[in-house]
mmCIF file of C-alpha atoms in Angstrom:
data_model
loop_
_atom_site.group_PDB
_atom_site.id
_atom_site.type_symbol
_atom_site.label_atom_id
_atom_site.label_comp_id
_atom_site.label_asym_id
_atom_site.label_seq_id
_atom_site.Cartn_x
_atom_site.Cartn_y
_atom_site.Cartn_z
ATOM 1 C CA UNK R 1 41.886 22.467 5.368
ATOM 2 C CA UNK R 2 38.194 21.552 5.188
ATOM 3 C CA UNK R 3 35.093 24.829 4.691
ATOM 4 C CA UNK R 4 32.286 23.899 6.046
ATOM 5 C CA UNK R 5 29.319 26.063 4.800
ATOM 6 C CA UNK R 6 25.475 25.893 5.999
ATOM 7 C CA UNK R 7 22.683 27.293 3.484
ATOM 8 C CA UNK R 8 19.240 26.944 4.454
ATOM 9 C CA UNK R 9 17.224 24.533 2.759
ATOM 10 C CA UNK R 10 13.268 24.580 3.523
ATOM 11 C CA UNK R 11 12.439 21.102 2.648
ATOM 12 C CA UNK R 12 16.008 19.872 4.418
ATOM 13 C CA UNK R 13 16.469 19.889 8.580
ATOM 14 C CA UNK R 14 20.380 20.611 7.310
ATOM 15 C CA UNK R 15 21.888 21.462 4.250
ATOM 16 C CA UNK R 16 26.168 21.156 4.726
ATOM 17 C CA UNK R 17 28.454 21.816 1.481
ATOM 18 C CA UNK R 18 32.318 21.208 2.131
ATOM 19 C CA UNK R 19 35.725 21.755 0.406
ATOM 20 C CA UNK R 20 39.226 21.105 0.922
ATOM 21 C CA UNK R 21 40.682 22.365 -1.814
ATOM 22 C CA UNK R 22 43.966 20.647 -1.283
ATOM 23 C CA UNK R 23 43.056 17.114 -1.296
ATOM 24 C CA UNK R 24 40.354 18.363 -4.473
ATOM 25 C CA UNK R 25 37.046 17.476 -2.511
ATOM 26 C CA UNK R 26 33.856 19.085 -2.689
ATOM 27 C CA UNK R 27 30.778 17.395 -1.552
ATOM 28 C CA UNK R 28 27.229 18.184 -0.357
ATOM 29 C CA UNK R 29 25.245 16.391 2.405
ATOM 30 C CA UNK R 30 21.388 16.973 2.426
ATOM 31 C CA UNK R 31 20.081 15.945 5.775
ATOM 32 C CA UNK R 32 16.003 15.195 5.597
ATOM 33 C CA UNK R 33 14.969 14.059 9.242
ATOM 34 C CA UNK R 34 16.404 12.591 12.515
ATOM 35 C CA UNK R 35 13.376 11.872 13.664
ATOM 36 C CA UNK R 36 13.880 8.074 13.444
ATOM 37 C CA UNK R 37 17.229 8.130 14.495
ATOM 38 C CA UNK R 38 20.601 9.042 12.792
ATOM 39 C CA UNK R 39 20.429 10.201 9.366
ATOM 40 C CA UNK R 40 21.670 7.261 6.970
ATOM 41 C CA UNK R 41 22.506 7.959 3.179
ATOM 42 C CA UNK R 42 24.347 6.608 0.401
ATOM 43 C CA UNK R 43 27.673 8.586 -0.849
ATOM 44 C CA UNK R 44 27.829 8.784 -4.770
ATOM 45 C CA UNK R 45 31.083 10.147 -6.064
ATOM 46 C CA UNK R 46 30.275 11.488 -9.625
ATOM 47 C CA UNK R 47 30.873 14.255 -12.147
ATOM 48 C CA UNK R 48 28.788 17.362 -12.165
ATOM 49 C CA UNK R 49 28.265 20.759 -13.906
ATOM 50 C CA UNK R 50 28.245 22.776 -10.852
ATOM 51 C CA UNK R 51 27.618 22.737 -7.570
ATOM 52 C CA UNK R 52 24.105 23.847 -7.654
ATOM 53 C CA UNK R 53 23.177 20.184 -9.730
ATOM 54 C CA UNK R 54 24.982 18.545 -6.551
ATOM 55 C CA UNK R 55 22.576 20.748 -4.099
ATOM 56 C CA UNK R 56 19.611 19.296 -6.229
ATOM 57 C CA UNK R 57 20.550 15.996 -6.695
ATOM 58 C CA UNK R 58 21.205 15.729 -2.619
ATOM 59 C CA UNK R 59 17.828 17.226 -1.795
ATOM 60 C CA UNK R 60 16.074 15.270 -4.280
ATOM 61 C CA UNK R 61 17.043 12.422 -2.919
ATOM 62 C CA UNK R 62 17.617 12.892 0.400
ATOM 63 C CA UNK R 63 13.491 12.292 1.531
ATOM 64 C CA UNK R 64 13.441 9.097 -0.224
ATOM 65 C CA UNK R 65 16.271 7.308 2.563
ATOM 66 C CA UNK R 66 13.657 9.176 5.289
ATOM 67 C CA UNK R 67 10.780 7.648 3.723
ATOM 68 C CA UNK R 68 12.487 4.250 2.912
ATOM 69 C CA UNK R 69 13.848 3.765 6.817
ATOM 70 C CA UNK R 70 9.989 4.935 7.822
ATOM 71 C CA UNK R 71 8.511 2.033 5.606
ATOM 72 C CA UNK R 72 11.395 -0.532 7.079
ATOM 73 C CA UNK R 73 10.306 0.034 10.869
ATOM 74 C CA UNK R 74 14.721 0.648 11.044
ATOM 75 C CA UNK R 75 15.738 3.395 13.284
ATOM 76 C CA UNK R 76 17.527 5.741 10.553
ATOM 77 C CA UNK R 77 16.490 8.921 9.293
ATOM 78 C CA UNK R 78 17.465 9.747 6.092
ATOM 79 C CA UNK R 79 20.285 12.269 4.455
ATOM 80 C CA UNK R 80 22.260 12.052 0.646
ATOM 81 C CA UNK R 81 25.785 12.533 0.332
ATOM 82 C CA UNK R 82 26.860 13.896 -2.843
ATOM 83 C CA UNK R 83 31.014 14.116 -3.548
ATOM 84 C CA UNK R 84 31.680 16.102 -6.661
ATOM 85 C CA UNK R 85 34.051 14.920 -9.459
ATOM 86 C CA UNK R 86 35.618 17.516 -10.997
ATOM 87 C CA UNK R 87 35.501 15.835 -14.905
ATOM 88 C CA UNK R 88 39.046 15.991 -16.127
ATOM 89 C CA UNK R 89 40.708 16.993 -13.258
ATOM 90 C CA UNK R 90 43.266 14.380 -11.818
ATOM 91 C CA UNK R 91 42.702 13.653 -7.914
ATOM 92 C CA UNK R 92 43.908 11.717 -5.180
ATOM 93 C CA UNK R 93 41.516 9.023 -4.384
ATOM 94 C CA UNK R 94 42.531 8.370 -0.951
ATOM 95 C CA UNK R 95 42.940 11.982 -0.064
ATOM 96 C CA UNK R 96 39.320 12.756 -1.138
ATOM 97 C CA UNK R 97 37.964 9.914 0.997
ATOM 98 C CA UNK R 98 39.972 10.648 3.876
ATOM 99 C CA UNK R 99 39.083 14.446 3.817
ATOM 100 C CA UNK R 100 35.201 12.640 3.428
ATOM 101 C CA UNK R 101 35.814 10.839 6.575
ATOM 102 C CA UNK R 102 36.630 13.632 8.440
ATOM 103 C CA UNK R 103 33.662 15.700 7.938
ATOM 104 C CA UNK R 104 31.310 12.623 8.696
ATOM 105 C CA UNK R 105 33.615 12.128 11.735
ATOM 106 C CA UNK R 106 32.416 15.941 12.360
ATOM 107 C CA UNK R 107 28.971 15.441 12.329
ATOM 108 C CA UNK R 108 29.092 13.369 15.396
ATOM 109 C CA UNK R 109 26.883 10.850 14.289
ATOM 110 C CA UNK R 110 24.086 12.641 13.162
ATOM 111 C CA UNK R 111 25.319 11.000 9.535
ATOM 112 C CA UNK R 112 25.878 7.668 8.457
ATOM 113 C CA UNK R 113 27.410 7.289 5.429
ATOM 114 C CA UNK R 114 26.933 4.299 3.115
ATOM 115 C CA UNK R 115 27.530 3.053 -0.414
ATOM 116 C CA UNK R 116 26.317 4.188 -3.700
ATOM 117 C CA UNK R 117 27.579 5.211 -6.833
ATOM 118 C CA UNK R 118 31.171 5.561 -7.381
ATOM 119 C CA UNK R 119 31.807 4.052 -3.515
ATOM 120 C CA UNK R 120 32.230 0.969 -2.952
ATOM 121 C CA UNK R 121 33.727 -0.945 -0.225
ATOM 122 C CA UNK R 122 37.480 -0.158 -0.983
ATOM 123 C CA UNK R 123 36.185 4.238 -0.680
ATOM 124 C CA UNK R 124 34.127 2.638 2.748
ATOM 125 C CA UNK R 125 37.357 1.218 4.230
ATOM 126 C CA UNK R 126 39.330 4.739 3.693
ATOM 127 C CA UNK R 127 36.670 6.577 5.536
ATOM 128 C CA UNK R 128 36.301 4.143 8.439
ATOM 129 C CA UNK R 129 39.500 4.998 8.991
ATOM 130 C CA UNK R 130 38.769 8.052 10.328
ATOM 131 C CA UNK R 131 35.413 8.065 11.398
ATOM 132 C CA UNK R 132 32.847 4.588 12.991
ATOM 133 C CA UNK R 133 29.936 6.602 11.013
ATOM 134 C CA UNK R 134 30.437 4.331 7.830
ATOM 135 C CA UNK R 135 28.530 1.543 7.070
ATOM 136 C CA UNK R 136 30.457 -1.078 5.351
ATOM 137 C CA UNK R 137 34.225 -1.107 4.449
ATOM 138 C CA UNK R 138 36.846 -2.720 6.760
ATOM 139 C CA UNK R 139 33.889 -3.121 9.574
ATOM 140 C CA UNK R 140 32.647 -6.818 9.956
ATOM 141 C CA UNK R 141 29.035 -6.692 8.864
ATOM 142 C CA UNK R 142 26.247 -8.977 7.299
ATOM 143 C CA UNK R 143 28.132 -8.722 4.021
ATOM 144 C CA UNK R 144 28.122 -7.133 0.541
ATOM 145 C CA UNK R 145 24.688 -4.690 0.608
ATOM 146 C CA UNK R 146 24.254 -4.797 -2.907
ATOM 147 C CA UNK R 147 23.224 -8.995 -2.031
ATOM 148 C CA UNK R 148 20.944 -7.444 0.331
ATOM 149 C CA UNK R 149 19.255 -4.713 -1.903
ATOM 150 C CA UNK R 150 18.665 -7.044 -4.657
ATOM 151 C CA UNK R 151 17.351 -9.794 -2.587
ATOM 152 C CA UNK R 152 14.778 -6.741 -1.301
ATOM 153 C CA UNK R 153 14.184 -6.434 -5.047
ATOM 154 C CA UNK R 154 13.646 -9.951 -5.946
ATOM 155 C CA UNK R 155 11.033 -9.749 -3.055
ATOM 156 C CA UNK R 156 9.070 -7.313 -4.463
ATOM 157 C CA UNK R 157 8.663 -8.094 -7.290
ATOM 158 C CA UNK R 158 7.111 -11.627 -6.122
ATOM 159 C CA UNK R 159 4.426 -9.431 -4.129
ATOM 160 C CA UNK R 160 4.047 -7.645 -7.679
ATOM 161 C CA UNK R 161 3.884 -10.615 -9.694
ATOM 162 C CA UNK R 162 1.233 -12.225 -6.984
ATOM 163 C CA UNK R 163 -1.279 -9.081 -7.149
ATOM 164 C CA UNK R 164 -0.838 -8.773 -11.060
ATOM 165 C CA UNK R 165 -1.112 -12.696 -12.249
ATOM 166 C CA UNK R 166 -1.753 -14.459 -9.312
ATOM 167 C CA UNK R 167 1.050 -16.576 -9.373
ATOM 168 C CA UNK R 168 3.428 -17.276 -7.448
ATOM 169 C CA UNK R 169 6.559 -18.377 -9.955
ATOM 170 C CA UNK R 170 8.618 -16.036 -11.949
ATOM 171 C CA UNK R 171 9.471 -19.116 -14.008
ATOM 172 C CA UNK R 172 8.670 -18.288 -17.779
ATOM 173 C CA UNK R 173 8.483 -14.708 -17.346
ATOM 174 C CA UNK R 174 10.792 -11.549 -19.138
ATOM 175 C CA UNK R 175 12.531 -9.286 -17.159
ATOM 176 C CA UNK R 176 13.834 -6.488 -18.716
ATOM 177 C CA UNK R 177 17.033 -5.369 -16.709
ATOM 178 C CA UNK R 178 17.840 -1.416 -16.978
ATOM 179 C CA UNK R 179 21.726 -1.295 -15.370
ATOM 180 C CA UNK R 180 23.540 -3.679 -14.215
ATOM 181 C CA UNK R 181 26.067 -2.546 -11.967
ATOM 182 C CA UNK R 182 26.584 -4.366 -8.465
ATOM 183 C CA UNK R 183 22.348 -4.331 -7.996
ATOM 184 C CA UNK R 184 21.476 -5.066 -11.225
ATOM 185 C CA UNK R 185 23.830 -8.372 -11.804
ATOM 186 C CA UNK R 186 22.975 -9.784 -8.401
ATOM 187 C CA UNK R 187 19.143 -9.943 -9.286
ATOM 188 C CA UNK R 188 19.895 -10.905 -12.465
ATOM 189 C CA UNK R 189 21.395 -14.064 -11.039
ATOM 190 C CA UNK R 190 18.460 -13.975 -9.036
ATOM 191 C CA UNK R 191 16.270 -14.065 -11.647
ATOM 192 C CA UNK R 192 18.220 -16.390 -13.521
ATOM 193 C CA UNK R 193 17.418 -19.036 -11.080
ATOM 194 C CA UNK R 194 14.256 -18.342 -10.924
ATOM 195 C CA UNK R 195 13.442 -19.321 -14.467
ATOM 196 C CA UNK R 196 13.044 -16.169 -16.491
ATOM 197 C CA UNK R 197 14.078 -14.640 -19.649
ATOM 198 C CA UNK R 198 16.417 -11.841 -19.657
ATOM 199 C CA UNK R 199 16.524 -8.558 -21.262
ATOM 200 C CA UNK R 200 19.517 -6.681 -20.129
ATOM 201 C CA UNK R 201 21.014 -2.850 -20.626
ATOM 202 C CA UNK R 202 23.935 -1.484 -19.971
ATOM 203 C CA UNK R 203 26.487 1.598 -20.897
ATOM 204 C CA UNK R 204 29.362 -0.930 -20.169
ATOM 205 C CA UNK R 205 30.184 -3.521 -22.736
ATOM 206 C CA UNK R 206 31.816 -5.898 -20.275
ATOM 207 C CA UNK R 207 28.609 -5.950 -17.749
ATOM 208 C CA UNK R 208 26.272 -6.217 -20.926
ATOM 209 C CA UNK R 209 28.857 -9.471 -22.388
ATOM 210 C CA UNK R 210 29.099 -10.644 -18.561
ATOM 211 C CA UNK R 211 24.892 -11.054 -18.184
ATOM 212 C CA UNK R 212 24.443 -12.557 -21.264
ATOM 213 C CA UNK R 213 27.414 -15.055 -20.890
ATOM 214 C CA UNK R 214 26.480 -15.960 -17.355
ATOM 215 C CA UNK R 215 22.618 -15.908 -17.729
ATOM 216 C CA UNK R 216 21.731 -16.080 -21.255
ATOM 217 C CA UNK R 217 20.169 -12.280 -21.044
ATOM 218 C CA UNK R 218 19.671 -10.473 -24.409
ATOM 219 C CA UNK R 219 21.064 -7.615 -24.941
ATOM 220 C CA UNK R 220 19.468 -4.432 -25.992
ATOM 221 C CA UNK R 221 20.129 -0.875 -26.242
ATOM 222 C CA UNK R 222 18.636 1.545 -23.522
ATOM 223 C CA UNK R 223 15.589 2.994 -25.369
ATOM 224 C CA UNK R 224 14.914 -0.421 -27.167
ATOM 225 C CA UNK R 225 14.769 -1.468 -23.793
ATOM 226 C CA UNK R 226 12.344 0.532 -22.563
ATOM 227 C CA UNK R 227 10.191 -0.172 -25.311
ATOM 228 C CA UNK R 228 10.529 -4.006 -24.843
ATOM 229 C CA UNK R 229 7.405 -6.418 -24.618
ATOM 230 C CA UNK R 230 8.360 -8.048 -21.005
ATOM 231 C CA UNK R 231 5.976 -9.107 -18.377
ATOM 232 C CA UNK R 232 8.673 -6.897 -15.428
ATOM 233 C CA UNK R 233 10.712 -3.725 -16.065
ATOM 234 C CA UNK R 234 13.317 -3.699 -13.612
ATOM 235 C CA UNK R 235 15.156 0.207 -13.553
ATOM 236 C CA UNK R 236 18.078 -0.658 -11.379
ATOM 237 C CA UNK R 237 20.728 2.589 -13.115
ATOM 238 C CA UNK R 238 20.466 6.300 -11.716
ATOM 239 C CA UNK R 239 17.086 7.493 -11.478
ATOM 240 C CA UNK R 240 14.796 9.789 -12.951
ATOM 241 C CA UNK R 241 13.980 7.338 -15.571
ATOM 242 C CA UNK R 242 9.948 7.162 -15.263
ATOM 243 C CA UNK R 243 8.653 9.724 -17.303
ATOM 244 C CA UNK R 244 5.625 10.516 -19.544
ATOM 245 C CA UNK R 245 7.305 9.603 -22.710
ATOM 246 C CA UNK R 246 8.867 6.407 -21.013
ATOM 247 C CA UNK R 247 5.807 5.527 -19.467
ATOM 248 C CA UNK R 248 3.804 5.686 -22.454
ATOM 249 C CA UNK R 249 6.519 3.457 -24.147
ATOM 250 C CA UNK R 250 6.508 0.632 -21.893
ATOM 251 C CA UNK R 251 4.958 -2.683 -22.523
ATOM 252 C CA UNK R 252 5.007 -4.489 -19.200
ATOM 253 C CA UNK R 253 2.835 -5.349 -16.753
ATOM 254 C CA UNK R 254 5.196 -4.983 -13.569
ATOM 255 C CA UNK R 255 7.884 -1.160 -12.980
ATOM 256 C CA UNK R 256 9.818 -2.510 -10.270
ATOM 257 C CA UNK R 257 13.487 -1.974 -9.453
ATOM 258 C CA UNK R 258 16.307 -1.004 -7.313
ATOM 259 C CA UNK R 259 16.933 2.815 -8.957
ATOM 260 C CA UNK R 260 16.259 5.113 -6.202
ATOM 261 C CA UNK R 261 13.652 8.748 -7.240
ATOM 262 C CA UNK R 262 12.631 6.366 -10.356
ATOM 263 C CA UNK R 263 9.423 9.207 -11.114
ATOM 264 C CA UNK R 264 10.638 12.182 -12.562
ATOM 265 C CA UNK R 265 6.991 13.882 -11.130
ATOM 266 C CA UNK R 266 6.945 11.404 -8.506
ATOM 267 C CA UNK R 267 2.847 12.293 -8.215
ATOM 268 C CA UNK R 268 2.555 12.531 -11.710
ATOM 269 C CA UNK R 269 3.964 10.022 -13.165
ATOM 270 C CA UNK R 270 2.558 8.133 -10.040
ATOM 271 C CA UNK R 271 -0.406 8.316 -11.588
ATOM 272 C CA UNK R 272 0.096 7.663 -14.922
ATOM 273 C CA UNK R 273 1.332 4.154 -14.188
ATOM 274 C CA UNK R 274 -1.434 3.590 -12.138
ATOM 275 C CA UNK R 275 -3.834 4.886 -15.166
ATOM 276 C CA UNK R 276 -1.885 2.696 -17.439
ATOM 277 C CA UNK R 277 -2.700 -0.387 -14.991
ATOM 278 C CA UNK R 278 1.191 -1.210 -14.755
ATOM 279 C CA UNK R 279 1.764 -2.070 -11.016
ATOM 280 C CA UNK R 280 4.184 0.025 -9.782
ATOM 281 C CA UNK R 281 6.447 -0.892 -6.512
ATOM 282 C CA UNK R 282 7.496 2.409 -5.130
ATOM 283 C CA UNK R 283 11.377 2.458 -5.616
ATOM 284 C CA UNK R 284 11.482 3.938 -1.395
ATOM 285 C CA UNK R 285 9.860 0.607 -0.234
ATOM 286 C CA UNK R 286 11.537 -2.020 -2.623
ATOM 287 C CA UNK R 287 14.842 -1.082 -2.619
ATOM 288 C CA UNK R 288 15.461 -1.001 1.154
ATOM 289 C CA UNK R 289 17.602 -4.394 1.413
ATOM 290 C CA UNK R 290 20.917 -2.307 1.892
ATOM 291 C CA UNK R 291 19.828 -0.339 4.387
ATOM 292 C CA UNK R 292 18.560 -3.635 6.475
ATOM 293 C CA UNK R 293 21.728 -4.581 5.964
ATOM 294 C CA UNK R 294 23.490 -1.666 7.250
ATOM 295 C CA UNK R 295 21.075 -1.719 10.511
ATOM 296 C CA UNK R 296 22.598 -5.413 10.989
ATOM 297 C CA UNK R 297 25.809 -3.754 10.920
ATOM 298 C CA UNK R 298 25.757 -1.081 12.965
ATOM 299 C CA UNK R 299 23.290 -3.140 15.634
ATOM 300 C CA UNK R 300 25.277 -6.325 15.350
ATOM 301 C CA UNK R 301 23.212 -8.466 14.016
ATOM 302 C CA UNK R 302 24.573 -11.195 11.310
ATOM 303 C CA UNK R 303 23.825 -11.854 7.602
ATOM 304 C CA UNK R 304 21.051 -14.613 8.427
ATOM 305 C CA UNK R 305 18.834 -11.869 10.464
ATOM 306 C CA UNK R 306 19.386 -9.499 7.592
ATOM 307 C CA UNK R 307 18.400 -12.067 5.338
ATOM 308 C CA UNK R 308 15.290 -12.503 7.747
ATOM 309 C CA UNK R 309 13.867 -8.564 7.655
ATOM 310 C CA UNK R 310 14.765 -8.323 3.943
ATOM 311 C CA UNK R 311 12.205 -10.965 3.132
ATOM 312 C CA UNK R 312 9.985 -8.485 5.069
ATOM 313 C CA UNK R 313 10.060 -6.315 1.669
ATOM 314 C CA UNK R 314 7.579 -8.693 0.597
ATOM 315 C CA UNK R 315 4.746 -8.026 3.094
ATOM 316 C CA UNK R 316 5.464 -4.053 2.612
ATOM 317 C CA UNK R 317 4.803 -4.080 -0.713
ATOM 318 C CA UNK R 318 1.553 -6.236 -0.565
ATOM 319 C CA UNK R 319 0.246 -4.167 1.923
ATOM 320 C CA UNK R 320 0.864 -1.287 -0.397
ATOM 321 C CA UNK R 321 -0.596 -2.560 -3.351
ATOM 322 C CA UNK R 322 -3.713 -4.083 -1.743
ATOM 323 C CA UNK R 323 -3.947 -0.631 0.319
ATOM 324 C CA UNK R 324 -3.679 0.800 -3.752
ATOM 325 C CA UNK R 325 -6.615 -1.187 -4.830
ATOM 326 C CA UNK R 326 -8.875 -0.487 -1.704
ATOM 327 C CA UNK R 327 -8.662 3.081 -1.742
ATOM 328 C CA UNK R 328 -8.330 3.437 -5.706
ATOM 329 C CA UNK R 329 -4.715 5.399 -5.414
ATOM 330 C CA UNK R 330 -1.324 5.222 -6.959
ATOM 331 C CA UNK R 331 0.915 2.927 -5.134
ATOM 332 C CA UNK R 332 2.857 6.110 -4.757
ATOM 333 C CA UNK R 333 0.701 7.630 -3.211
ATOM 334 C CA UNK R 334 -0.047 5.187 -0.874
ATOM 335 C CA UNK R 335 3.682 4.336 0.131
ATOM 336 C CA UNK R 336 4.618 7.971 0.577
ATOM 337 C CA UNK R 337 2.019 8.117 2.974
ATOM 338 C CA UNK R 338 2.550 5.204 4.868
ATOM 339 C CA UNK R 339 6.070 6.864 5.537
ATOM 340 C CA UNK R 340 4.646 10.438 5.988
ATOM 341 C CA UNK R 341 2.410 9.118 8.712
ATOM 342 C CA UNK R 342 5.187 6.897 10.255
ATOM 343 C CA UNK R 343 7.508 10.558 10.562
ATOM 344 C CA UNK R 344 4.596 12.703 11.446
ATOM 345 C CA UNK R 345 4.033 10.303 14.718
ATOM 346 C CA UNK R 346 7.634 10.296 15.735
ATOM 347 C CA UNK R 347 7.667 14.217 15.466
ATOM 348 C CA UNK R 348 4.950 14.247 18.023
ATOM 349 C CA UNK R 349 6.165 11.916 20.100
ATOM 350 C CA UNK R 350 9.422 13.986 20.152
ATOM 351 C CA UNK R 351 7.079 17.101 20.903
ATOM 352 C CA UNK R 352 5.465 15.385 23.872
ATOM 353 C CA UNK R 353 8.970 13.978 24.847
ATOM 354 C CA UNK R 354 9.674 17.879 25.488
ATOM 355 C CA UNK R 355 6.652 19.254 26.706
#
């Protein structure tokens, strides 16, 4: 049977944890704003220590979707969706995602759930079983969203690449690759074609052999990684990965990448890239293909239209870094208050709607 508890949150419009202790599922879903429109988010399915490190993660993360649909013009708000693996404990796959489906199905559409770590399209197609408030799966859509989110990518970094040399080719340039899971592989292929060196990381073996097989990438170690000479360093794992030491590590010109909450002090460490002179492409407005790509499906558009507003990523991040240089702010800064802005309007317009 499926508990549903409420806690208050004060940064969250709705904080939900559930359990049904018989299929083994326990999961947390951190809802940030509706103002835009049903609150999308990507489910990750992964261990944790306790439930409280879920509750973080899923607030922590939770903004960014609000702030990334904001900066896409797309009428989602934004939640996270965390489903807790219990490490060593043997469950029922199915059962988990089923028991999933049923408390999206009980949110009445104020969630959409979509993919993210540890769910994939096979987890999708379980939970559209029971509920339409799934974004991928067995439903027809534009296609595979990692395509879509690393297309976004590829995008942005040719805005980046523009403001910092003034060119307009990535041919000759390194990219250093940090993870390369779904995301990661399809813009290495990406960036394969386009002509540049590869630097590639990876806790799997097979994904590191895969990328260097496929593309000729190099393969380093994590930290070696992060320490690379490159022109682009492309964080594309779990976030959290900008911090002072990192930053002060890194020899590239370019941080851009599909890892979402990349700054561990997001204002912080906003600023220290921008003191460094590395030009940063804030992770919210770069890594939005999937989500365009989700709006295709649940509006009913096709992959060609999708393909259309994800080579919109490019003008959002030029407007962000030239709004960066004009005003002599992070890019952070800047993009988090394009989005602010963008939510702060529709709450008044939902006042006046009322009044």
């Amino acid at each position: 049977m499926l508990k549903i508890r409420t806690p208050l949150h004060s940064e969250l419009e709705e904080l939900i944890v559930a359990e049904d202790e018989e299929e083994g599922f326990h999961a947390v879903v951190a809802i940030h704003s509706t103002l835009l429109g049903p609150a999308i988010g990507g489910a990750r399915f992964r261990p944790y220590y306790s439930e409280r490190e879920a509750l973080e993660d899923a607030a922590r993360i939770a903004p960014y979707n609000s702030f990334r649909a904001a900066l896409a013009n797309i009428p989602f708000g934004g939640s996270s969706i965390v489903l807790i693996e219990t490490p060593g404990r043997k469950t029922d796959r199915r059962g988990i995602f089923r028991a999933f489906g049923r408390l999206i199905d009980s949110l009445e559409g104020r969630v959409i759930a979509a993919e993210d770590l540890g769910v994939g399209m096979e987890e999708l197609s379980i939970i559209n079983e029971i509920t339409p408030f799934a974004c991928g799966g067995s439903r027809p859509g534009p296609g595979d969203s990692s395509y879509f989110t690393a297309l976004g990518v590829l995008r942005g970094i040719e805005a980046c690449i523009r403001h910092a040399f003034n060119e307009n080719s990535l041919h000759g340039l390194t990219v250093a690759v940090l993870g390369i899971g779904h995301v990661g592989m399809q813009l290495c292929e990406m960036l394969s074609h386009a002509g540049v060196k590869l630097l590639v990381a990876d806790l799997v073996p097979e994904k590191r052999e895969r990328a260097a097989e496929q593309f000729g990438a190099t393969i380093l170690d994590s930290n070696d990684l992060r320490q690379a000479p490159c022109d682009i360093f492309c964080p594309c794992a779990v976030g959290r990965v900008l911090d002072d030491e990192t930053i002060l590590d890194l020899k590239c010109r370019i941080v851009a990448g599909a890892a979402g909450a990349q700054l561990v002090q997001p204002n912080r460490h906003g600023r220290l890239l921008y003191d460094r002179e590395i030009v940063y492409a804030p992770d919210f407005a770069i890594n939005v293909g999937g989500l365009y790509a989700s709006a295709c499906e649940l509006h009913g558009y096709d992959g060609a239209q999708a393909t259309v507003l994800v080579n919109g990523v490019y003008d959002t991040v030029e407007r962000i870094l030239e709004q960066s240089q004009a005003d002599r702010k992070p890019t952070y800064t800047i993009a988090l208050r394009m989005a602010q802005d963008k939510l702060r309007k529709a709450k008044a317009r939902n006042i006046l709607a009322h009044v």
